[in-house]
Coordinates of C-alpha atoms in Angstrom, one line a residue:
M1 CA 0.0 0.0 0.0
L2 CA 1.6 3.3 -1.1
G3 CA 1.6 6.2 1.2
P4 CA 0.4 9.8 0.4
S5 CA 1.8 11.7 -2.5
G6 CA 2.8 15.3 -2.9
H7 CA 2.8 15.2 -6.7
L8 CA 0.5 17.3 -8.8
D9 CA 1.6 15.5 -12.0
T10 CA 0.7 11.9 -11.2
F11 CA 2.2 10.3 -14.4
A12 CA 4.9 8.3 -12.6
R13 CA 2.7 6.8 -9.9
D14 CA -0.1 6.1 -12.5
N15 CA 2.4 4.1 -14.6
L16 CA 3.7 1.8 -11.9
P17 CA 3.2 -1.9 -12.5
P18 CA -0.1 -3.5 -11.3
P19 CA 0.2 -4.5 -7.6
D20 CA 0.2 -8.2 -8.4
Q21 CA 3.3 -7.8 -10.5
W22 CA 5.4 -6.1 -7.8
P23 CA 8.2 -8.0 -6.0
E24 CA 7.9 -8.5 -2.3
I25 CA 9.2 -5.4 -0.5
R26 CA 10.7 -5.9 2.9
L27 CA 11.0 -2.7 4.8
D28 CA 11.9 -4.0 8.3
G29 CA 14.6 -1.8 9.7
F30 CA 14.1 0.9 7.2
D31 CA 11.8 3.3 8.8
Y32 CA 11.3 6.8 7.4
P33 CA 8.7 9.6 8.0
E34 CA 5.6 9.4 5.8
W35 CA 6.5 12.8 4.3
M36 CA 10.2 13.0 3.2
N37 CA 12.3 14.6 0.5
A38 CA 15.6 12.9 -0.3
G39 CA 17.1 16.1 -1.7
V40 CA 16.5 17.8 1.7
E41 CA 17.9 14.8 3.6
L42 CA 21.2 15.0 1.7
T43 CA 21.7 18.8 2.0
D44 CA 19.7 21.0 4.4
R45 CA 19.3 18.2 6.9
M46 CA 23.1 17.7 6.9
V47 CA 23.6 21.4 7.7
E48 CA 21.1 21.1 10.5
R49 CA 23.1 18.2 11.9
G50 CA 26.3 20.3 12.1
F51 CA 28.0 19.4 8.8
G52 CA 27.7 22.8 7.2
D53 CA 31.4 23.5 7.1
N54 CA 32.4 20.0 5.9
T55 CA 33.4 19.6 2.3
A56 CA 30.6 18.0 0.4
L57 CA 31.8 18.1 -3.3
I58 CA 35.2 18.5 -4.9
G59 CA 35.3 19.1 -8.7
N60 CA 36.6 21.4 -11.4
G61 CA 39.2 22.8 -9.1
R62 CA 36.8 23.8 -6.3
R63 CA 35.6 22.5 -2.9
R64 CA 32.0 23.1 -1.9
T65 CA 30.8 22.8 1.7
Y66 CA 27.4 21.3 2.7
K67 CA 26.2 24.8 3.5
E68 CA 27.2 26.0 0.0
L69 CA 25.6 23.0 -1.6
S70 CA 22.4 23.5 0.4
D71 CA 22.2 27.2 -0.7
W72 CA 23.1 26.4 -4.3
T73 CA 20.4 23.7 -4.7
N74 CA 17.8 25.9 -3.0
R75 CA 18.5 28.7 -5.5
I76 CA 18.2 26.3 -8.4
A77 CA 15.0 24.8 -7.0
R78 CA 13.5 28.3 -6.8
A79 CA 14.5 29.1 -10.4
L80 CA 13.0 25.8 -11.6
T81 CA 9.7 26.4 -9.9
E82 CA 9.4 30.2 -10.2
D83 CA 10.9 30.8 -13.6
Y84 CA 10.4 27.6 -15.5
G85 CA 7.1 26.4 -14.1
L86 CA 8.3 23.0 -12.8
K87 CA 5.4 21.2 -11.0
P88 CA 5.8 18.3 -8.5
G89 CA 5.8 15.1 -10.4
N90 CA 7.1 16.5 -13.7
R91 CA 9.9 14.5 -15.2
V92 CA 13.2 16.4 -15.6
L93 CA 16.1 15.0 -17.7
I94 CA 19.7 16.0 -16.7
R95 CA 22.5 15.7 -19.3
S96 CA 26.0 16.1 -18.0
A97 CA 29.3 14.5 -17.2
N98 CA 30.2 13.9 -13.6
N99 CA 30.6 17.3 -12.0
P100 CA 29.3 19.2 -8.9
A101 CA 26.8 21.2 -11.1
M102 CA 25.1 17.9 -12.2
V103 CA 24.8 16.8 -8.5
A104 CA 23.4 20.3 -7.6
C105 CA 20.8 20.1 -10.4
W106 CA 19.7 16.6 -9.4
L107 CA 19.3 17.6 -5.8
A108 CA 17.5 20.8 -6.7
A109 CA 15.1 19.1 -9.0
T110 CA 14.4 16.5 -6.3
K111 CA 13.8 19.2 -3.7
A112 CA 11.3 20.8 -6.2
G113 CA 9.4 17.5 -6.3
A114 CA 10.5 16.4 -9.8
V115 CA 11.1 12.9 -11.0
V116 CA 14.7 13.0 -12.2
V117 CA 16.2 11.1 -15.2
N118 CA 20.0 11.4 -15.2
T119 CA 21.5 10.6 -18.6
M120 CA 25.1 10.0 -19.8
P121 CA 26.8 12.6 -22.0
M122 CA 27.7 10.0 -24.6
L123 CA 24.0 9.3 -25.6
R124 CA 23.0 10.5 -29.0
S125 CA 19.8 12.2 -29.9
G126 CA 18.1 9.0 -31.0
E127 CA 18.8 7.3 -27.7
L128 CA 17.7 10.4 -25.8
S129 CA 14.5 10.5 -27.8
K130 CA 13.5 7.0 -26.6
I131 CA 14.0 8.0 -23.0
I132 CA 12.1 11.3 -23.4
D133 CA 9.2 9.5 -25.1
K134 CA 9.1 6.7 -22.5
A135 CA 9.0 9.1 -19.5
E136 CA 7.1 11.9 -21.2
I137 CA 9.8 14.4 -20.2
S138 CA 9.0 18.1 -20.6
I139 CA 12.0 19.8 -19.1
A140 CA 15.7 19.1 -19.6
L141 CA 18.7 20.6 -17.8
C142 CA 21.9 20.3 -19.9
D143 CA 25.5 21.3 -19.5
T144 CA 26.0 23.9 -22.1
R145 CA 29.0 22.0 -23.5
L146 CA 26.7 19.1 -24.4
M147 CA 23.6 20.9 -25.9
D148 CA 23.8 19.8 -29.5
E149 CA 22.3 16.3 -29.3
L150 CA 19.6 17.4 -26.9
V151 CA 18.6 20.5 -28.9
A152 CA 18.3 18.2 -32.0
C153 CA 16.2 15.8 -30.0
A154 CA 13.9 18.7 -28.8
K155 CA 13.2 19.8 -32.3
E156 CA 11.5 16.5 -33.1
S157 CA 10.0 15.7 -29.6
R158 CA 6.3 16.0 -28.9
F159 CA 7.1 16.1 -25.1
L160 CA 10.3 18.0 -24.5
K161 CA 9.4 21.7 -24.3
Q162 CA 12.3 23.3 -22.5
V163 CA 16.0 22.7 -22.7
I164 CA 17.7 24.8 -20.0
G165 CA 21.5 25.2 -20.1
F166 CA 23.7 25.1 -16.9
D167 CA 27.4 25.7 -16.6
G168 CA 29.2 22.4 -15.7
T169 CA 32.4 24.2 -15.1
A170 CA 33.1 26.3 -12.0
N171 CA 32.1 29.6 -13.7
H172 CA 28.3 29.5 -13.1
D173 CA 27.7 31.4 -16.3
A174 CA 24.7 29.9 -18.1
E175 CA 20.9 30.5 -18.3
L176 CA 20.0 28.4 -15.2
D177 CA 23.0 29.7 -13.2
R178 CA 22.0 33.3 -13.9
A179 CA 18.4 32.6 -13.0
A180 CA 19.4 30.9 -9.7
L181 CA 21.9 33.7 -8.8
N182 CA 19.0 36.1 -8.2
K183 CA 17.1 33.8 -5.9
P184 CA 17.2 33.7 -2.1
V185 CA 19.1 30.8 -0.5
R186 CA 16.0 29.6 1.3
F187 CA 13.5 27.2 -0.4
E188 CA 10.7 25.3 1.1
A189 CA 11.1 22.0 -0.5
V190 CA 8.0 20.2 -1.9
K191 CA 6.4 18.0 0.6
T192 CA 6.9 14.7 -1.1
G193 CA 5.8 11.3 0.3
R194 CA 8.4 8.7 1.0
D195 CA 6.6 6.6 -1.6
D196 CA 6.7 9.3 -4.2
V197 CA 8.8 8.6 -7.3
A198 CA 12.0 10.5 -7.1
L199 CA 14.2 8.9 -9.8
L200 CA 13.8 7.0 -13.0
G201 CA 16.9 4.9 -13.8
F202 CA 17.0 3.8 -17.4
T203 CA 18.6 0.6 -18.4
S204 CA 18.9 -1.2 -21.8
G205 CA 17.3 -4.6 -22.2
S206 CA 19.0 -7.2 -24.3
T207 CA 16.8 -5.9 -27.2
G208 CA 18.2 -2.3 -26.8
V209 CA 14.7 -1.0 -26.0
P210 CA 15.2 1.1 -22.8
K211 CA 13.4 0.2 -19.6
A212 CA 12.7 2.8 -16.9
T213 CA 13.2 1.6 -13.3
V214 CA 11.2 3.5 -10.8
H215 CA 12.7 4.5 -7.4
F216 CA 11.1 6.3 -4.5
H217 CA 12.5 9.0 -2.1
R218 CA 12.9 6.3 0.5
D219 CA 14.9 4.1 -1.8
I220 CA 17.6 6.7 -2.3
L221 CA 18.1 6.7 1.5
I222 CA 17.8 2.9 1.8
I223 CA 20.9 2.2 -0.4
A224 CA 23.0 4.4 1.9
D225 CA 21.5 3.1 5.1
A226 CA 21.9 -0.5 3.9
Y227 CA 25.1 -0.9 1.8
A228 CA 27.1 2.3 2.6
K229 CA 26.5 2.0 6.4
E230 CA 26.9 -1.8 6.7
V231 CA 29.6 -2.5 4.2
L232 CA 31.6 0.7 3.9
D233 CA 31.1 2.1 7.5
V234 CA 31.2 5.6 6.0
T235 CA 32.4 8.4 8.3
P236 CA 32.6 12.2 7.8
D237 CA 36.4 11.8 7.2
D238 CA 35.9 9.7 4.1
V239 CA 36.6 11.0 0.6
F240 CA 35.0 9.2 -2.3
V241 CA 36.4 8.8 -5.8
G242 CA 35.1 6.8 -8.8
S243 CA 34.6 6.3 -12.5
P244 CA 30.9 5.3 -12.9
P245 CA 28.7 8.0 -14.5
L246 CA 26.2 9.6 -12.1
A247 CA 23.6 8.6 -14.7
F248 CA 24.2 5.0 -13.6
T249 CA 22.6 4.3 -10.3
F250 CA 25.9 2.6 -9.3
G251 CA 27.6 6.0 -9.8
L252 CA 24.8 8.1 -8.2
G253 CA 25.0 6.0 -5.1
G254 CA 28.8 5.8 -4.8
L255 CA 29.6 9.4 -5.8
A256 CA 26.6 11.3 -4.4
V257 CA 24.2 9.5 -2.1
F258 CA 26.7 7.6 0.0
P259 CA 29.0 10.5 0.9
L260 CA 26.3 13.1 1.3
R261 CA 24.2 10.8 3.6
F262 CA 27.1 10.6 6.1
G263 CA 28.8 14.0 5.9
A264 CA 31.7 12.8 3.8
A265 CA 33.1 14.3 0.6
A266 CA 32.8 13.3 -3.0
T267 CA 35.4 14.0 -5.7
L268 CA 33.9 14.2 -9.2
L269 CA 35.8 13.7 -12.4
E270 CA 34.4 14.4 -15.9
Q271 CA 37.0 12.1 -17.5
A272 CA 37.6 9.4 -14.9
T273 CA 40.5 7.6 -16.5
P274 CA 42.6 5.5 -14.2
A275 CA 45.4 8.1 -14.5
K276 CA 43.1 10.9 -13.4
M277 CA 41.6 8.8 -10.6
I278 CA 45.1 8.2 -9.3
E279 CA 45.8 11.9 -9.4
I280 CA 42.7 12.6 -7.4
I281 CA 43.5 9.9 -4.9
E282 CA 46.9 11.3 -4.4
T283 CA 45.8 15.0 -4.2
Y284 CA 42.8 14.6 -1.9
K285 CA 43.8 11.5 -0.1
A286 CA 40.6 9.6 -1.2
T287 CA 39.6 6.8 1.0
I288 CA 36.9 4.9 -0.9
S289 CA 37.1 4.1 -4.6
F290 CA 34.3 2.9 -6.9
T291 CA 35.2 1.5 -10.3
A292 CA 35.3 -1.6 -12.4
P293 CA 38.0 -4.4 -12.4
T294 CA 39.4 -2.9 -15.6
A295 CA 40.4 0.3 -13.9
Y296 CA 41.8 -1.6 -10.9
R297 CA 44.1 -3.5 -13.2
A298 CA 45.4 -0.2 -14.6
M299 CA 45.8 1.2 -11.1
L300 CA 47.9 -1.8 -10.0
A301 CA 50.2 -1.3 -13.0
A302 CA 50.5 2.4 -12.0
M303 CA 51.6 1.4 -8.5
D304 CA 54.6 -0.3 -10.0
A305 CA 55.5 3.0 -11.6
G306 CA 55.3 4.8 -8.2
A307 CA 51.6 5.8 -7.8
D308 CA 50.7 6.3 -4.1
L309 CA 47.3 4.8 -3.3
S310 CA 48.0 4.4 0.4
S311 CA 45.1 6.7 1.4
L312 CA 42.5 4.3 0.1
R313 CA 40.9 2.1 2.9
I314 CA 38.4 0.4 0.6
A315 CA 38.2 -0.4 -3.1
V316 CA 34.7 -1.3 -4.3
S317 CA 34.4 -3.3 -7.5
A318 CA 31.2 -3.7 -9.4
G319 CA 29.8 -3.5 -12.9
E320 CA 31.4 -6.8 -13.8
T321 CA 32.7 -9.8 -11.8
L322 CA 36.1 -9.2 -10.1
P323 CA 38.6 -11.9 -11.2
G324 CA 40.3 -13.8 -8.4
P325 CA 43.9 -12.8 -9.6
V326 CA 43.0 -9.0 -9.4
F327 CA 41.6 -9.5 -5.9
D328 CA 44.8 -11.3 -4.8
E329 CA 47.1 -8.8 -6.4
W330 CA 45.3 -5.8 -5.0
V331 CA 45.3 -7.1 -1.4
K332 CA 49.0 -8.1 -1.8
K333 CA 50.2 -4.8 -3.2
T334 CA 48.0 -2.4 -1.1
G335 CA 47.3 -4.4 2.0
K336 CA 43.7 -3.1 1.8
P337 CA 40.5 -4.8 0.9
I338 CA 38.9 -4.9 -2.5
L339 CA 35.2 -5.6 -2.2
D340 CA 33.3 -7.2 -5.0
G341 CA 29.5 -6.8 -5.1
I342 CA 26.6 -7.0 -7.4
G343 CA 23.7 -4.6 -7.9
A344 CA 21.2 -3.8 -10.6
T345 CA 19.5 -0.6 -11.8
E346 CA 16.2 -2.3 -11.0
M347 CA 17.4 -2.7 -7.3
L348 CA 19.0 0.7 -7.4
H349 CA 22.4 -0.4 -6.0
I350 CA 24.4 -3.3 -4.5
F351 CA 22.5 -6.0 -2.7
I352 CA 25.1 -8.8 -2.4
S353 CA 28.7 -7.9 -1.3
N354 CA 31.9 -9.0 0.3
R355 CA 32.5 -7.2 3.6
L356 CA 35.5 -6.0 5.5
G357 CA 36.9 -9.0 7.3
D358 CA 34.5 -11.3 5.4
S359 CA 35.5 -11.6 1.8
K360 CA 36.4 -14.4 -0.5
P361 CA 38.4 -14.3 -3.8
A362 CA 36.3 -14.9 -6.9
S363 CA 33.1 -14.5 -4.8
T364 CA 30.5 -11.7 -4.9
G365 CA 29.9 -12.2 -1.2
K366 CA 26.7 -12.5 0.8
P367 CA 23.3 -10.6 0.8
L368 CA 23.1 -7.4 2.8
T369 CA 21.1 -7.2 5.9
G370 CA 17.4 -6.9 4.9
Y371 CA 18.0 -8.8 1.6
E372 CA 17.6 -12.5 0.8
A373 CA 19.1 -14.3 -2.2
I374 CA 18.6 -17.8 -3.6
V375 CA 19.6 -19.6 -6.7
V376 CA 16.7 -21.2 -8.6
D377 CA 15.9 -23.3 -11.7
D378 CA 13.5 -22.3 -14.5
D379 CA 10.5 -23.4 -12.4
M380 CA 11.6 -21.1 -9.4
N381 CA 12.7 -24.1 -7.3
E382 CA 15.8 -23.5 -5.2
V383 CA 18.7 -25.6 -6.5
P384 CA 21.2 -27.4 -4.3
R385 CA 24.3 -25.4 -3.3
G386 CA 27.1 -25.8 -5.8
T387 CA 24.6 -25.8 -8.7
I388 CA 24.4 -23.1 -11.3
G389 CA 21.0 -21.4 -11.5
K390 CA 19.2 -18.0 -11.8
L391 CA 19.8 -15.5 -9.1
A392 CA 16.6 -14.4 -7.3
V393 CA 16.6 -11.6 -4.7
K394 CA 14.2 -9.9 -2.2
G395 CA 14.7 -6.9 -0.1
P396 CA 13.7 -3.3 0.8
I397 CA 14.0 -2.3 -2.9
G398 CA 12.7 -4.2 -5.9
C399 CA 12.0 -3.9 -9.6
R400 CA 9.2 -1.6 -10.7
Y401 CA 9.3 -0.8 -14.4
L402 CA 7.5 2.2 -15.7
A403 CA 4.6 0.9 -17.9
D404 CA 6.5 -2.1 -19.3
D405 CA 5.4 -5.7 -20.0
R406 CA 8.9 -6.9 -19.2
Q407 CA 8.0 -6.4 -15.5
K408 CA 6.6 -10.0 -15.6
D409 CA 10.0 -11.3 -16.8
Y410 CA 12.0 -9.6 -14.0
V411 CA 9.6 -10.4 -11.1
N412 CA 8.4 -14.0 -10.5
D413 CA 6.5 -15.1 -7.4
G414 CA 7.7 -12.0 -5.5
W415 CA 11.4 -12.5 -6.4
N416 CA 13.5 -10.2 -8.5
L417 CA 15.3 -12.2 -11.2
T418 CA 18.4 -10.2 -12.1
G419 CA 19.3 -12.0 -15.3
D420 CA 22.5 -13.4 -13.8
S421 CA 23.4 -17.0 -13.3
F422 CA 25.1 -17.7 -9.9
V423 CA 26.3 -20.5 -7.7
E424 CA 25.9 -20.4 -3.9
D425 CA 28.7 -22.4 -2.2
D426 CA 28.5 -24.4 1.0
D427 CA 29.5 -21.4 3.1
G428 CA 26.7 -19.2 1.7
Y429 CA 29.0 -17.1 -0.6
F430 CA 27.6 -16.3 -4.0
H431 CA 29.7 -16.7 -7.2
F432 CA 28.9 -15.2 -10.5
A433 CA 28.7 -17.6 -13.4
A434 CA 27.3 -15.7 -16.4
R435 CA 24.7 -13.3 -17.7
S436 CA 21.4 -15.2 -18.3
D437 CA 20.5 -13.1 -21.4
D438 CA 22.4 -11.7 -24.3
M439 CA 23.5 -8.5 -22.6
I440 CA 27.2 -7.8 -23.1
V441 CA 28.9 -6.3 -20.0
S442 CA 32.1 -4.6 -21.0
A443 CA 34.3 -2.7 -18.5
G444 CA 31.2 -2.2 -16.4
Y445 CA 28.9 -1.0 -19.2
N446 CA 25.8 -2.8 -20.3
I447 CA 25.7 -3.1 -24.1
A448 CA 22.8 -4.6 -26.0
G449 CA 24.0 -6.6 -29.0
P450 CA 20.9 -5.8 -31.2
E451 CA 21.4 -2.1 -30.7
V452 CA 25.0 -2.3 -32.1
E453 CA 23.7 -4.5 -34.9
A454 CA 21.1 -1.9 -35.8
A455 CA 23.7 0.8 -35.9
L456 CA 26.0 -1.2 -38.1
L457 CA 23.1 -2.0 -40.5
K458 CA 22.6 1.7 -41.1
H459 CA 26.0 1.7 -43.0
E460 CA 25.7 1.1 -46.7
A461 CA 28.7 -1.3 -46.6
V462 CA 27.0 -3.7 -44.2
L463 CA 24.7 -6.4 -45.7
E464 CA 24.2 -8.5 -42.6
C465 CA 25.8 -8.6 -39.1
A466 CA 25.6 -10.3 -35.7
V467 CA 27.1 -9.0 -32.5
I468 CA 28.4 -11.2 -29.6
G469 CA 30.5 -10.7 -26.5
V470 CA 33.9 -12.3 -26.4
S471 CA 36.4 -12.6 -23.5
D472 CA 39.0 -9.9 -23.2
E473 CA 41.8 -9.7 -20.6
A474 CA 41.6 -6.0 -20.1
R475 CA 37.8 -5.3 -20.3
G476 CA 36.4 -8.7 -19.2
T477 CA 34.3 -8.8 -22.4
I478 CA 34.3 -6.8 -25.6
V479 CA 31.8 -6.3 -28.4
E480 CA 32.6 -8.3 -31.5
A481 CA 30.7 -7.8 -34.7
H482 CA 30.6 -10.5 -37.4
V483 CA 29.9 -8.6 -40.6
V484 CA 28.8 -9.7 -44.1
L485 CA 29.8 -6.8 -46.5
A486 CA 27.6 -5.5 -49.3
K487 CA 28.7 -6.2 -52.9
G488 CA 31.7 -4.0 -53.8
A489 CA 32.8 -3.2 -50.2
E490 CA 36.3 -4.3 -49.3
P491 CA 37.2 -5.9 -46.0
G492 CA 40.4 -4.7 -44.2
E493 CA 41.7 -2.3 -41.6
L494 CA 40.2 0.7 -43.3
M495 CA 36.7 -0.8 -43.3
V496 CA 37.1 -1.8 -39.7
K497 CA 37.8 1.8 -38.7
L498 CA 35.1 3.1 -41.0
L499 CA 32.4 0.9 -39.3
Q500 CA 33.7 1.6 -35.8
D501 CA 33.6 5.3 -36.4
H502 CA 30.1 5.0 -37.9
V503 CA 28.8 3.1 -34.8
K504 CA 30.3 5.8 -32.5
A505 CA 28.5 8.5 -34.4
V506 CA 25.1 6.7 -34.3
I507 CA 25.0 5.4 -30.7
A508 CA 27.0 6.0 -27.5
P509 CA 30.7 5.5 -28.4
Y510 CA 31.4 3.0 -25.7
K511 CA 29.1 0.5 -27.5
Y512 CA 31.2 0.3 -30.6
P513 CA 32.6 -3.2 -31.7
R514 CA 36.2 -3.4 -30.6
S515 CA 36.6 -6.5 -32.8
I516 CA 35.1 -6.8 -36.3
V517 CA 35.3 -10.2 -38.1
F518 CA 34.4 -10.2 -41.8
T519 CA 32.7 -13.3 -43.1
D520 CA 31.0 -14.5 -46.2
A521 CA 27.9 -15.8 -44.4
L522 CA 26.4 -15.9 -40.9
P523 CA 25.2 -19.3 -39.4
K524 CA 21.5 -19.5 -39.5
T525 CA 18.6 -21.9 -38.7
E526 CA 16.4 -23.2 -41.5
S527 CA 14.0 -20.4 -40.9
G528 CA 16.8 -17.8 -41.3
K529 CA 17.4 -16.9 -37.7
I530 CA 21.0 -16.1 -36.9
Q531 CA 22.6 -18.6 -34.6
R532 CA 24.8 -16.3 -32.4
F533 CA 25.7 -19.2 -30.1
R534 CA 27.7 -20.7 -33.0
L535 CA 29.7 -17.5 -33.5
K536 CA 30.6 -17.7 -29.8
Q537 CA 32.0 -21.2 -30.4
K538 CA 34.4 -19.9 -33.1
P539 CA 37.8 -18.5 -32.2
S540 CA 37.5 -14.7 -32.4
A541 CA 39.7 -12.5 -34.5

């Protein structure tokens, strides 16, 4: 039973799944007031608790205290409601790289009662259009350095009416910044219910058609009060650093929600390469790192060249499974723990994790307090320990897709089926086996093969293609495209680069095929369906 709502625009609540398709939600131990605004809890409330002078955000050469962040977000919230007509429940898209201004916009829109959709700067107009149409987004806030794709999208959109620029640098010199500058630093946040929708996290299915995962104000606090408190034991002395985009719920938790919930500091990098992360760790003495195994490999190599990572007390690895050798080498070289965990956009953040003093190489760990995980067969029967099966999870957060028939695929008999195959060992530790669907997970990014295929097929040189994931030492898995060329097109290095550049221009660049195999024909069934499993059995290029 949902609590009261402060939304005037009821679109998000109206498009929740039917009650009988919800997972079982277990809220024991997670008690919040009936009326609550997550944006207030992470800013104004922290000032009230005495953290006003603590550093909250570090980025673009500046430190900002909790008091400054509270004032900044209140001014933006006033501008959004008074100058741009934002109403509680309206969906607001934010397009930006990781920087303090993006966090400020997210918190301000949340205070104003909006349902926020954070998006990656790499998305192209076609990808943005799908998101805008699905969530019926009318207002977008965009870093002025990234306006082109969104403006192009707005010209064709029947929903997007306003694209408002903000300055992602430290200059505060764009339309939204100027509007906010004239506002008082006090803002009476919208009285939202704890069960009001605060966030839509978009995720690609294996088909490439985006799904919107729905998260309430209470959910944003739950991930901090569960994972960050129990596993990380965050204190106000902690300094967070990481590479995941804030548009990913993994990044939003690790680089905004977790530090701000406990009076700690977050460092934000627009280009979070391993080299830049090392520089930040050394400069600001970062203590908690969030990134994928790929980056930890690079950081280990940098240590051999003299990099000083001694300030880190915890390294968190997620996005893809952490190989045992990386675990062993990290612990050996740093003397500090590296904690593997698994989360999902549908579950908002990590729900199974290794812990300080309780971790196992090549293991994902055990469920957090408040969560239960089992491994099941196709009929939802729990399989014996040591047997591979589908991972099923219950907890205080669960999958709620926005108006999507795929809800029935993710939730079965009250359990969330994450799409991962796992094994539970005799000691209760969970071990990742494989993705259960055709999703390719490369360096922590989810990539849908059919979406890459569609992009390739838009090139006149491509007659047919099939995309698979193949093992790669550096990235875990890479996208490999098997391509049948059109008559007259010549295979070779030049064609490889031509097709790779084409894909980067059509969809987000990280999705491009790092390997392209030219072939005369693709394996097919008698009915003409491509047999991708046979491509996976062949040695890759």
